[in-house]
Amino acid sequence: TQEAFYNKDCVLFVSVHQDGSYPVDQGKASEIGSGKGMGFNLNIPLPPGSGEGAYLAAFDKVVEPAIDIFKPDLILVSCGMTKHNS
């Protein structure tokens, strides 16, 4: 999904995910978009084992303020799930 909007300023892309797990080769905090999309891509990689508190803190301190600034007309939530084998 990040790649689809990386160069666009019409979409604020936000991803909260486990660092280094998914997506494996992207999702770094330094990936903030490019061209017209610079600053409209927001990755929040959380350390493995982060619990509910870390997730809520990410939303309170990063995601909600970004949404307040961007003022979207519509919010879509993409819940990708990764299968883990024990």
Backbone as numpy.savetxt, mean C-alpha at the origin, in Angstrom:
# Nx Ny Nz CAx CAy CAz Cx Cy Cz
-1.27 -4.78 -9.08 -2.11 -3.58 -9.08 -1.23 -2.33 -9.08
-0.15 -2.37 -8.31 0.74 -1.21 -8.24 1.19 -0.77 -9.63
1.57 -1.72 -10.46 2.08 -1.40 -11.79 1.05 -0.69 -12.66
-0.21 -1.01 -12.48 -1.27 -0.42 -13.32 -1.40 1.08 -13.11
-1.04 1.57 -11.93 -1.25 2.98 -11.61 0.03 3.73 -11.27
1.19 3.10 -11.43 2.46 3.64 -10.96 2.80 5.01 -11.56
2.36 5.27 -12.79 2.65 6.53 -13.48 1.46 7.47 -13.54
0.43 7.22 -12.72 -0.81 8.00 -12.81 -1.09 8.73 -11.52
-1.65 9.93 -11.65 -2.01 10.73 -10.48 -3.51 10.72 -10.19
-4.25 9.90 -10.93 -5.70 9.85 -10.73 -6.10 8.79 -9.71
-5.14 7.99 -9.26 -5.40 6.93 -8.29 -4.34 6.99 -7.21
-4.78 6.94 -5.95 -3.87 6.78 -4.83 -3.83 5.29 -4.53
-2.70 4.66 -4.80 -2.55 3.23 -4.55 -1.90 3.05 -3.19
-2.54 2.28 -2.31 -2.01 2.01 -0.97 -1.96 0.50 -0.76
-0.82 0.03 -0.27 -0.68 -1.38 0.02 -0.06 -1.56 1.40
-0.76 -2.28 2.27 -0.23 -2.66 3.59 -0.02 -4.16 3.51
1.23 -4.59 3.71 1.56 -5.99 3.49 2.78 -6.38 4.32
3.02 -7.69 4.41 4.20 -8.19 5.12 5.43 -7.94 4.27
6.42 -7.31 4.86 7.66 -6.99 4.17 8.35 -8.25 3.66
8.71 -8.24 2.38 9.45 -9.34 1.78 8.65 -10.58 1.47
7.36 -10.57 1.74 6.55 -11.76 1.53 5.70 -11.64 0.27
4.88 -10.63 0.22 4.02 -10.44 -0.94 3.80 -8.96 -1.15
4.05 -8.46 -2.28 4.69 -9.14 -3.41 6.18 -9.30 -3.16
6.74 -10.38 -3.63 8.13 -10.73 -3.33 9.11 -9.70 -3.87
8.94 -9.27 -5.11 9.91 -8.39 -5.75 9.49 -6.92 -5.79
8.45 -6.56 -5.09 8.02 -5.15 -5.03 7.32 -4.89 -3.72
6.87 -3.66 -3.55 6.17 -3.32 -2.32 7.05 -2.62 -1.31
8.20 -2.12 -1.76 9.10 -1.40 -0.86 8.56 0.00 -0.60
8.82 0.53 0.59 8.35 1.86 0.94 8.92 2.93 0.01
10.07 2.65 -0.59 10.70 3.61 -1.50 10.02 3.68 -2.86
9.12 2.76 -3.16 8.40 2.76 -4.43 7.20 3.69 -4.30
7.38 4.93 -4.73 6.35 5.97 -4.50 5.69 6.45 -5.79
5.91 5.75 -6.89 5.36 6.17 -8.17 6.42 6.87 -8.99
6.07 7.18 -10.24 7.00 7.91 -11.10 6.21 8.78 -12.06
6.89 9.76 -12.63 6.22 10.68 -13.55 5.06 11.37 -12.85
3.91 11.42 -13.54 2.72 12.03 -12.94 2.27 11.30 -11.68
2.66 10.03 -11.54 2.25 9.23 -10.40 3.15 9.35 -9.18
4.18 10.20 -9.27 5.10 10.37 -8.15 4.33 10.85 -6.91
4.43 10.06 -5.84 3.75 10.38 -4.59 2.36 9.79 -4.46
1.88 9.12 -5.51 0.54 8.54 -5.47 0.58 7.02 -5.26
1.75 6.48 -4.98 1.92 5.06 -4.68 2.47 4.97 -3.26
1.75 4.29 -2.40 2.11 4.23 -0.99 2.18 2.79 -0.52
3.38 2.31 -0.28 3.59 0.97 0.25 3.92 1.06 1.73
3.29 0.21 2.51 3.55 0.14 3.95 3.88 -1.32 4.28
5.17 -1.67 4.13 5.57 -3.04 4.46 5.74 -3.18 5.97
5.06 -4.15 6.55 5.14 -4.41 7.99 6.05 -5.62 8.25
6.81 -5.60 9.33 7.68 -6.74 9.65 6.86 -8.01 9.86
7.46 -9.17 9.51 6.77 -10.44 9.77 6.37 -10.54 11.24
5.18 -11.04 11.48 4.69 -11.20 12.84 3.99 -9.98 13.40
3.91 -8.92 12.60 3.20 -7.73 13.06 1.75 -8.09 13.34
1.25 -7.60 14.40 -0.12 -7.91 14.77 -1.08 -6.80 14.44
-2.24 -6.90 15.02 -3.31 -5.96 14.78 -2.89 -4.52 15.12
-2.12 -4.35 16.17 -1.69 -3.01 16.57 -0.88 -2.31 15.50
0.02 -3.04 14.86 0.85 -2.46 13.80 -0.01 -2.08 12.60
-0.94 -2.94 12.27 -1.84 -2.68 11.14 -2.69 -1.45 11.41
-3.26 -1.37 12.61 -4.10 -0.22 12.97 -3.28 1.06 13.01
-2.05 0.98 13.52 -1.18 2.15 13.56 -0.86 2.63 12.15
-0.61 1.69 11.23 -0.34 2.07 9.84 -1.53 2.81 9.24
-2.72 2.34 9.53 -3.91 3.02 9.02 -4.09 4.39 9.66
-3.96 4.45 10.98 -4.17 5.72 11.68 -3.14 6.78 11.30
-1.87 6.38 11.19 -0.79 7.34 11.01 -0.41 7.60 9.56
-0.73 6.67 8.65 -0.30 6.83 7.27 -1.46 6.81 6.28
-2.27 5.75 6.32 -3.31 5.58 5.31 -4.40 6.64 5.42
-4.97 6.82 6.61 -6.04 7.81 6.75 -5.60 9.22 6.39
-4.43 9.69 6.85 -4.00 11.03 6.44 -3.82 11.14 4.91
-3.30 10.09 4.27 -3.13 10.13 2.81 -4.48 10.21 2.12
-5.45 9.46 2.61 -6.80 9.51 2.04 -7.42 10.89 2.25
-7.23 11.47 3.42 -7.77 12.81 3.69 -7.21 13.85 2.72
-5.94 13.71 2.37 -5.31 14.65 1.43 -5.79 14.39 0.00
-5.84 13.13 -0.41 -6.22 12.77 -1.78 -7.70 13.00 -2.06
-8.53 12.80 -1.07 -9.99 12.96 -1.19 -10.59 12.15 -2.35
-10.52 10.82 -2.25 -11.04 9.99 -3.34 -12.56 10.04 -3.44
-13.06 9.84 -4.65 -14.50 9.70 -4.88 -14.96 8.28 -4.58
-14.03 7.34 -4.65 -14.34 5.93 -4.52 -13.14 5.22 -3.90
-13.40 4.27 -3.01 -12.33 3.46 -2.42 -12.61 2.00 -2.76
-11.64 1.36 -3.41 -11.73 -0.06 -3.72 -10.73 -0.79 -2.84
-11.14 -1.93 -2.32 -10.27 -2.74 -1.47 -9.99 -4.05 -2.18
-8.73 -4.30 -2.41 -8.29 -5.56 -3.03 -7.64 -6.39 -1.95
-8.27 -7.49 -1.59 -7.74 -8.36 -0.53 -7.10 -9.58 -1.13
-5.83 -9.46 -1.47 -5.11 -10.62 -1.97 -4.69 -11.49 -0.81
-4.87 -12.75 -0.94 -4.47 -13.68 0.10 -3.42 -14.63 -0.48
-2.41 -14.89 0.29 -1.36 -15.80 -0.12 -1.49 -17.09 0.66
-1.47 -18.20 -0.04 -1.56 -19.51 0.60 -0.22 -19.82 1.25
-0.26 -20.19 2.50 0.94 -20.62 3.21 0.80 -22.08 3.60
1.84 -22.84 3.35 1.84 -24.25 3.72 2.65 -24.42 4.99
2.18 -25.28 5.88 2.92 -25.55 7.11 3.84 -26.73 6.93
